[in-house]
mmCIF file of C-alpha atoms in Angstrom:
data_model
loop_
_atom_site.group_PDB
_atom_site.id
_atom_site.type_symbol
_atom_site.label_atom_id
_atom_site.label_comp_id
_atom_site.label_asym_id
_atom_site.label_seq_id
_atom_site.Cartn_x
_atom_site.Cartn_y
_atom_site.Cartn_z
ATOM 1 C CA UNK A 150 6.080 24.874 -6.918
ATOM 2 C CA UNK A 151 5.609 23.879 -10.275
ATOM 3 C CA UNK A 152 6.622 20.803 -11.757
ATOM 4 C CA UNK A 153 6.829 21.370 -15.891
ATOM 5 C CA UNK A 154 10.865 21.875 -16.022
ATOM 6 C CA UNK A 155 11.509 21.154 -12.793
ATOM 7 C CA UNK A 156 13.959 18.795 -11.488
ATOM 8 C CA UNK A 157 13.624 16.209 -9.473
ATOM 9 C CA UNK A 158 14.839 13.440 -6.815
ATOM 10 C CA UNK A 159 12.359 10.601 -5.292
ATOM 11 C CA UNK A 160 14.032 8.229 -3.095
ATOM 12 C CA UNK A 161 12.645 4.905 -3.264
ATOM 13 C CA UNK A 162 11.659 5.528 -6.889
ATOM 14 C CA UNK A 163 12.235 1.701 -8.083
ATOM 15 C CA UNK A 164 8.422 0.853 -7.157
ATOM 16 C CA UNK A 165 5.169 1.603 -5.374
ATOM 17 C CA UNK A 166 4.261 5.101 -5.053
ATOM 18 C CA UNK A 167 7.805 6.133 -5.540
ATOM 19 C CA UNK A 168 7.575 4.316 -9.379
ATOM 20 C CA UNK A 169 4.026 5.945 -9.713
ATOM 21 C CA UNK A 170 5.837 9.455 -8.581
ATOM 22 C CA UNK A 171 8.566 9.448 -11.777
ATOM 23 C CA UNK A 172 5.897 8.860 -14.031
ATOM 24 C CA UNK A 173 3.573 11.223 -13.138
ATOM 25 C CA UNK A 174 6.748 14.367 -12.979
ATOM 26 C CA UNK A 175 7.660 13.168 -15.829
ATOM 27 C CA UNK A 176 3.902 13.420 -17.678
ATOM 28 C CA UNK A 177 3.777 16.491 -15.930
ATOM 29 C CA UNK A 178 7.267 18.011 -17.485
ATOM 30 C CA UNK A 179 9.668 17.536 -15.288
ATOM 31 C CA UNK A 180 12.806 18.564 -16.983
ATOM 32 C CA UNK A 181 14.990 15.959 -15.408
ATOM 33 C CA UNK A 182 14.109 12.736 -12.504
ATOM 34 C CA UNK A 183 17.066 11.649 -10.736
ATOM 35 C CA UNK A 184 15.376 8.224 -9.331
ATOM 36 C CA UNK A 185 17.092 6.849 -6.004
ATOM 37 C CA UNK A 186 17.481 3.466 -5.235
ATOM 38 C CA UNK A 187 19.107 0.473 -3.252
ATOM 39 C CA UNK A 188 20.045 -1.098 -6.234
ATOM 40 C CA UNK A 189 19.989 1.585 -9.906
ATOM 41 C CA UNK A 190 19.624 -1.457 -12.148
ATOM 42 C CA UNK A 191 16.337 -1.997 -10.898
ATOM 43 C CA UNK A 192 14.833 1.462 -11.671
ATOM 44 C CA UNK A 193 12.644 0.197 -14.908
ATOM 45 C CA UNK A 194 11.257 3.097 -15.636
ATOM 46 C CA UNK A 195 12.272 4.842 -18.980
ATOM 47 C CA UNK A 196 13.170 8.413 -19.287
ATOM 48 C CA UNK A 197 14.617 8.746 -15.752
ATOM 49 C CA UNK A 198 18.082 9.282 -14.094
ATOM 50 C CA UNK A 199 18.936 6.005 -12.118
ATOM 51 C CA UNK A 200 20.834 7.036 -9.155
ATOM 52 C CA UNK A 201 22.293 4.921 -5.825
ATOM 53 C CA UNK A 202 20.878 5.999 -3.056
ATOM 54 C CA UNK A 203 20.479 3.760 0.140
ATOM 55 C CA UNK A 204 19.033 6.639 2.670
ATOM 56 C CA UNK A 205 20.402 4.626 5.473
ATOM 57 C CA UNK A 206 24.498 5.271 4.128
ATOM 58 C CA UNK A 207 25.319 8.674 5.102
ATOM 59 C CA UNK A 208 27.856 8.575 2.348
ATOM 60 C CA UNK A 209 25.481 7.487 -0.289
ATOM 61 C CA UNK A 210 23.165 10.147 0.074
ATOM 62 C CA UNK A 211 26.337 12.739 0.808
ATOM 63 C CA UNK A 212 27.287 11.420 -2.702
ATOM 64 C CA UNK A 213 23.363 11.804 -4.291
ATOM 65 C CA UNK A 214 23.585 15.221 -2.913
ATOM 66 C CA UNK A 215 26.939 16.072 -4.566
ATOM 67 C CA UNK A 216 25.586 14.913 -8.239
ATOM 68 C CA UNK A 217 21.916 15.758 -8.317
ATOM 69 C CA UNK A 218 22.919 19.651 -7.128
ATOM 70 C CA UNK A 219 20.595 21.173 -9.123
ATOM 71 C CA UNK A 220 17.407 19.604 -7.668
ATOM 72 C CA UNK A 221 14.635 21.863 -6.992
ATOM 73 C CA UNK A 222 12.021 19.224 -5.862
ATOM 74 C CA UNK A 223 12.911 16.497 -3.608
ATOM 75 C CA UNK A 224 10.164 13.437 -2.425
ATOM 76 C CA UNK A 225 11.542 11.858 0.526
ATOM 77 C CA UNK A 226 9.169 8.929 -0.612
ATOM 78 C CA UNK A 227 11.194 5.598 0.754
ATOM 79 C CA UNK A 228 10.293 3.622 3.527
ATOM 80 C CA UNK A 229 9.281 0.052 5.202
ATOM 81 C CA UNK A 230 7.122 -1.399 7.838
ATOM 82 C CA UNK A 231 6.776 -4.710 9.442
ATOM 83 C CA UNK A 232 3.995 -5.972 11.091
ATOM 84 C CA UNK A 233 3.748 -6.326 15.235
ATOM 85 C CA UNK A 234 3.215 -4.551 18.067
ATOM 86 C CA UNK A 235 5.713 -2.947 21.201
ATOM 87 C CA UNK A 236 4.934 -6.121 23.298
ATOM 88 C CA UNK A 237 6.490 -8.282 20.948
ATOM 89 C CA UNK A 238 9.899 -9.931 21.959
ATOM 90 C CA UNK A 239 12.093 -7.795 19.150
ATOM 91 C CA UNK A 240 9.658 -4.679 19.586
ATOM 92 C CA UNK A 241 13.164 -2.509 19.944
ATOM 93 C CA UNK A 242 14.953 -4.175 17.209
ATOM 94 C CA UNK A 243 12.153 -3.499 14.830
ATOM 95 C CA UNK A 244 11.729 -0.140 15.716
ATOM 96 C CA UNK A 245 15.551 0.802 15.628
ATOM 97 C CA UNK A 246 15.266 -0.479 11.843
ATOM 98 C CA UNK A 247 12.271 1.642 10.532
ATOM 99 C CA UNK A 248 13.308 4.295 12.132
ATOM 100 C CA UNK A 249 16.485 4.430 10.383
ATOM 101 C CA UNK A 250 15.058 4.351 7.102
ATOM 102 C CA UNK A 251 11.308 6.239 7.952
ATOM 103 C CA UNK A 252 12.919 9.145 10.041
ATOM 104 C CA UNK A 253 16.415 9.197 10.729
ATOM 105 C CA UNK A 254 16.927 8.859 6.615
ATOM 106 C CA UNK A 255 13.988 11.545 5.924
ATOM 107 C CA UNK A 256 16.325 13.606 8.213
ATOM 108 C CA UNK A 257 19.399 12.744 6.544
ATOM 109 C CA UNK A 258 18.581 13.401 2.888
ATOM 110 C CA UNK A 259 16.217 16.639 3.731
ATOM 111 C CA UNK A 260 19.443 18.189 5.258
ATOM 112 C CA UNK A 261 21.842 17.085 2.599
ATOM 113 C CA UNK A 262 19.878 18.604 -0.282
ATOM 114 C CA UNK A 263 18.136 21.907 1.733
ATOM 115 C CA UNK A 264 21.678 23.749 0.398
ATOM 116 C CA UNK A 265 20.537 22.489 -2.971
ATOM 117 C CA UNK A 266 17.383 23.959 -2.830
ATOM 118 C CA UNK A 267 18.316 27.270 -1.447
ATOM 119 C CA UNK A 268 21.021 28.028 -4.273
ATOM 120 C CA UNK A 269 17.922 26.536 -6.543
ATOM 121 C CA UNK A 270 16.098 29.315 -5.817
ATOM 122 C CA UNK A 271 14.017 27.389 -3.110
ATOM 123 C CA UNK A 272 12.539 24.912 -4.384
ATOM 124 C CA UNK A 273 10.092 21.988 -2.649
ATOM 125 C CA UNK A 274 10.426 18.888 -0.178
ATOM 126 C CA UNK A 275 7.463 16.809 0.056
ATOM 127 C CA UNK A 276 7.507 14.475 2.416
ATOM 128 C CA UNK A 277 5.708 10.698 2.247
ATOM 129 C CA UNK A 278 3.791 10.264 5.591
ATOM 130 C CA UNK A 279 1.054 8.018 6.556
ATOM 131 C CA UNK A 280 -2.575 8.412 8.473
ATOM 132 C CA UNK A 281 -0.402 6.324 10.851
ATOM 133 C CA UNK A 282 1.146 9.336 11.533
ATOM 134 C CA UNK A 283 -1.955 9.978 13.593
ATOM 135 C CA UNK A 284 -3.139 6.584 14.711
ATOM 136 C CA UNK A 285 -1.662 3.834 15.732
ATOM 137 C CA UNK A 286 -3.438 0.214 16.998
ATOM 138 C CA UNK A 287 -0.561 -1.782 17.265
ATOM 139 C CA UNK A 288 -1.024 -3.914 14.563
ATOM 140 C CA UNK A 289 2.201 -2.034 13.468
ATOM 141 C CA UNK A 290 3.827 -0.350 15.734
ATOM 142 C CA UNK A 291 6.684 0.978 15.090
ATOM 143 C CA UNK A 292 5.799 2.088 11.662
ATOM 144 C CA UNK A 293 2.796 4.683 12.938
ATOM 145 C CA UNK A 294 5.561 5.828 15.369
ATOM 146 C CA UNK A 295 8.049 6.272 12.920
ATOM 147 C CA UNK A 296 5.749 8.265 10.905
ATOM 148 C CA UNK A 297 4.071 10.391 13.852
ATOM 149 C CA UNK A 298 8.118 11.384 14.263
ATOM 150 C CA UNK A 299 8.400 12.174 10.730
ATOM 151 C CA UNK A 300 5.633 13.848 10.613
ATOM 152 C CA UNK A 301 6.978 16.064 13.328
ATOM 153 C CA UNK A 302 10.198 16.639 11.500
ATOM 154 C CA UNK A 303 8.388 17.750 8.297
ATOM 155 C CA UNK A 304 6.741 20.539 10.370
ATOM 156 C CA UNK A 305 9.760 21.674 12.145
ATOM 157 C CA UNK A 306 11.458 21.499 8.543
ATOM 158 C CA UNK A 307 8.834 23.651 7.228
ATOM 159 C CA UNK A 308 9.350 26.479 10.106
ATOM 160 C CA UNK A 309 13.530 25.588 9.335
ATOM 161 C CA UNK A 310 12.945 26.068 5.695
ATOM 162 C CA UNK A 311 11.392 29.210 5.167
ATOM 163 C CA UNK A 312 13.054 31.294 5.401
ATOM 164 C CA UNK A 313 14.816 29.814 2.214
ATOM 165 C CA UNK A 314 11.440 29.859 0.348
ATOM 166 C CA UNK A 315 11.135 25.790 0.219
ATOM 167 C CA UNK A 316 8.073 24.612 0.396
ATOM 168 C CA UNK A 317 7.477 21.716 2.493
ATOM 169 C CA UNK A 318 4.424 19.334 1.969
ATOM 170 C CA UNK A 319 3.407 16.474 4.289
ATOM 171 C CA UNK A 320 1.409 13.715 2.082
ATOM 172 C CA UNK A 321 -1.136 11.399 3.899
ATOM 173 C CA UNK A 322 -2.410 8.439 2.981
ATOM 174 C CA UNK A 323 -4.358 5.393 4.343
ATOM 175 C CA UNK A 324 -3.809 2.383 2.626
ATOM 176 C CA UNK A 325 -2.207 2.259 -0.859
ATOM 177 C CA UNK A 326 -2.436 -0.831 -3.185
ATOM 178 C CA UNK A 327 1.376 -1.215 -3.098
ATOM 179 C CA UNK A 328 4.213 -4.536 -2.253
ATOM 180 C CA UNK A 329 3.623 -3.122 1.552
ATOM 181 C CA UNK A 330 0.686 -3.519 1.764
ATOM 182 C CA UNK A 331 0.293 -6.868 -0.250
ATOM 183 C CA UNK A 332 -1.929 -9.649 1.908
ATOM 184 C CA UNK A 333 -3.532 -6.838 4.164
ATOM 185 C CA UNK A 334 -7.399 -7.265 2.945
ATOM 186 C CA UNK A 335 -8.615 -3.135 3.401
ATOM 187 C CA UNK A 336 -9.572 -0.934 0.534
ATOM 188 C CA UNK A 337 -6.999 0.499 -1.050
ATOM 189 C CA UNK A 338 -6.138 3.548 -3.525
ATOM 190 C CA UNK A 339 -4.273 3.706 -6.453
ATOM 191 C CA UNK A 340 -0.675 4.510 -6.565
ATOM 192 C CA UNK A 341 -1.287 7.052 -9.168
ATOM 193 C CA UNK A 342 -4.315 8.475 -7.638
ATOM 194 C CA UNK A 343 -2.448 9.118 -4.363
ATOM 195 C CA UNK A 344 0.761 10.771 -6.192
ATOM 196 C CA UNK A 345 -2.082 13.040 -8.848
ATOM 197 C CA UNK A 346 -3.380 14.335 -5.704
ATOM 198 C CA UNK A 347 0.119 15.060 -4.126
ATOM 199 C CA UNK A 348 1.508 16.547 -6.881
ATOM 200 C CA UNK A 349 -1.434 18.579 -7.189
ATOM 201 C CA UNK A 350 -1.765 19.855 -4.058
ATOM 202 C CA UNK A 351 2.245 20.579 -4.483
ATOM 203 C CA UNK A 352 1.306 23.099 -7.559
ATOM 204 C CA UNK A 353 -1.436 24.617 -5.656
ATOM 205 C CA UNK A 354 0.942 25.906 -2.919
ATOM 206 C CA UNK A 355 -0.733 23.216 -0.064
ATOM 207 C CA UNK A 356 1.565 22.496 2.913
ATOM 208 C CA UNK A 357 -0.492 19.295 3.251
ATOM 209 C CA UNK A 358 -2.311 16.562 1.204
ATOM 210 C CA UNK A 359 -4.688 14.150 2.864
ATOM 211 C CA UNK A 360 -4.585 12.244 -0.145
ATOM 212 C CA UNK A 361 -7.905 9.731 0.749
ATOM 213 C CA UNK A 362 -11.103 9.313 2.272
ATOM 214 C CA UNK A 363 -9.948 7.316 5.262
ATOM 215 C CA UNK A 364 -7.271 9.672 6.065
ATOM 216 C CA UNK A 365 -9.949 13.155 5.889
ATOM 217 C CA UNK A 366 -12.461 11.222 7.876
ATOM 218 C CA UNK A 367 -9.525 10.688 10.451
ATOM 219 C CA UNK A 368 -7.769 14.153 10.432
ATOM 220 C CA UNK A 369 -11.251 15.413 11.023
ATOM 221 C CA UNK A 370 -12.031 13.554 13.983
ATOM 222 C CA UNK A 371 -8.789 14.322 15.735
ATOM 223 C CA UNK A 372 -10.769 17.296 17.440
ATOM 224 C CA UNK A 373 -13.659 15.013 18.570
ATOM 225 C CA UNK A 374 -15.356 14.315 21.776
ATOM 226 C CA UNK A 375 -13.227 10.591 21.407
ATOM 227 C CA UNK A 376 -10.586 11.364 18.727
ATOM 228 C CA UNK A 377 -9.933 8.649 16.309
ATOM 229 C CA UNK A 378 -6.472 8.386 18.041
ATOM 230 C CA UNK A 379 -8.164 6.565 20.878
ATOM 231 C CA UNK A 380 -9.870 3.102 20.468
ATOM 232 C CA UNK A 381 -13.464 3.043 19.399
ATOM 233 C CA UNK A 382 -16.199 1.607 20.440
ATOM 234 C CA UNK A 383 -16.971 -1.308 18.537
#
């Protein structure tokens, strides 16, 4: 998939890595950036189609779909967390929430633009995921589990899709310096480094990006005699 003329959809494009995403297509020659969000007035960025899209309204992203039907790249890119674990006293109402918006909505929007792709000639989805989608210590909860399901989605999307040549790419990250993760004291990357890497790996043909240290060092140990998925010893 390359991106010079292509054109594109990022949900969650008003900030973050979703802001950092327009920028870079764009830079890279993107012919056109439809950029979805909540609100379009508060998509900043110049040179880019503002476009409503709450992923959580079935009709607004039925409605996204229906204008933006020549897409041939889409980044399913928005999502929120909250911090807490299963214990707490609103563990279920938490989780229903991210869910909806981390994997129910990454559902919803893949499906409602895959016919897009296919008359597109194929095409690319590239999915925002998390090293979360491999570990999760409670701290939050419902997020890591929200993107362990997502995670499984985008590889059942990428067996689903094939057969319509759109490639699917799973982007990992550990922590980005971003307004979720603002007061959490950890090393962070870059927006822009993360979405150079992902966008890169995209144009090399890669089905996944681990897009940081943290999250190689983790992937790698998944196999070991303790994976990281289980506690360590301190």
């Amino acid at each position: 998939m390359k991106i010079k003329n292509a054109v594109v959809l990022v949900t969650g494009a008003n900030r973050g890595i979703g802001l950092a995403f327009t920028r870079e297509l764009l830079a890279r020659g993107a012919r056109k950036v439809y950029a979805g969000a909540r609100e379009p007035s508060s998509v900043a960025q110049a040179g880019v189609q503002p476009l409503r899209l709450d992923v959580t309204k079935p009709e607004e992203v039925a409605a996204a779909a229906a204008l933006a039907s020549d897409v041939t790249l889409v980044i399913n890119n928005a999502g929120i967390a909250q911090p807490g674990g299963f214990l707490a006293p609103d563990s279920e109402a938490v989780a229903r929430r991210i869910f909806e918006t981390n994997f129910f909505s990454v559902l919803r929007v893949s499906k409602a633009f895959a016919p897009a792709l296919k008359q597109n000639g194929g095409g690319a989805l590239l999915n925002v995921l998390s090293v979360a989608s491999w570990v999760n210590g409670g701290e939050l909860a419902a997020y890591a589990a929200s993107k362990s399901a997502a995670w499984s989605l985008t590889n059942a999307l990428r067996s689903e899709l094939a057969g319509q040549a759109t490639q699917v790419l799973a982007l990992h990250m550990a922590y980005v310096d971003t307004d979720l993760t603002r007061g959490i004291d950890v090393p962070k990357t870059s927006p822009g480094d993360i979405v150079r890497r992902a966008l890169d790996g995209l144009e090399s043909g890669l089905e996944e990006v681990l897009a940081d240290d943290v999250t190689l060092q983790v992937k790698q140990g998944m196999t070991a005699a303790r994976p990281t998925y289980l506690p360590q010893p301190a």
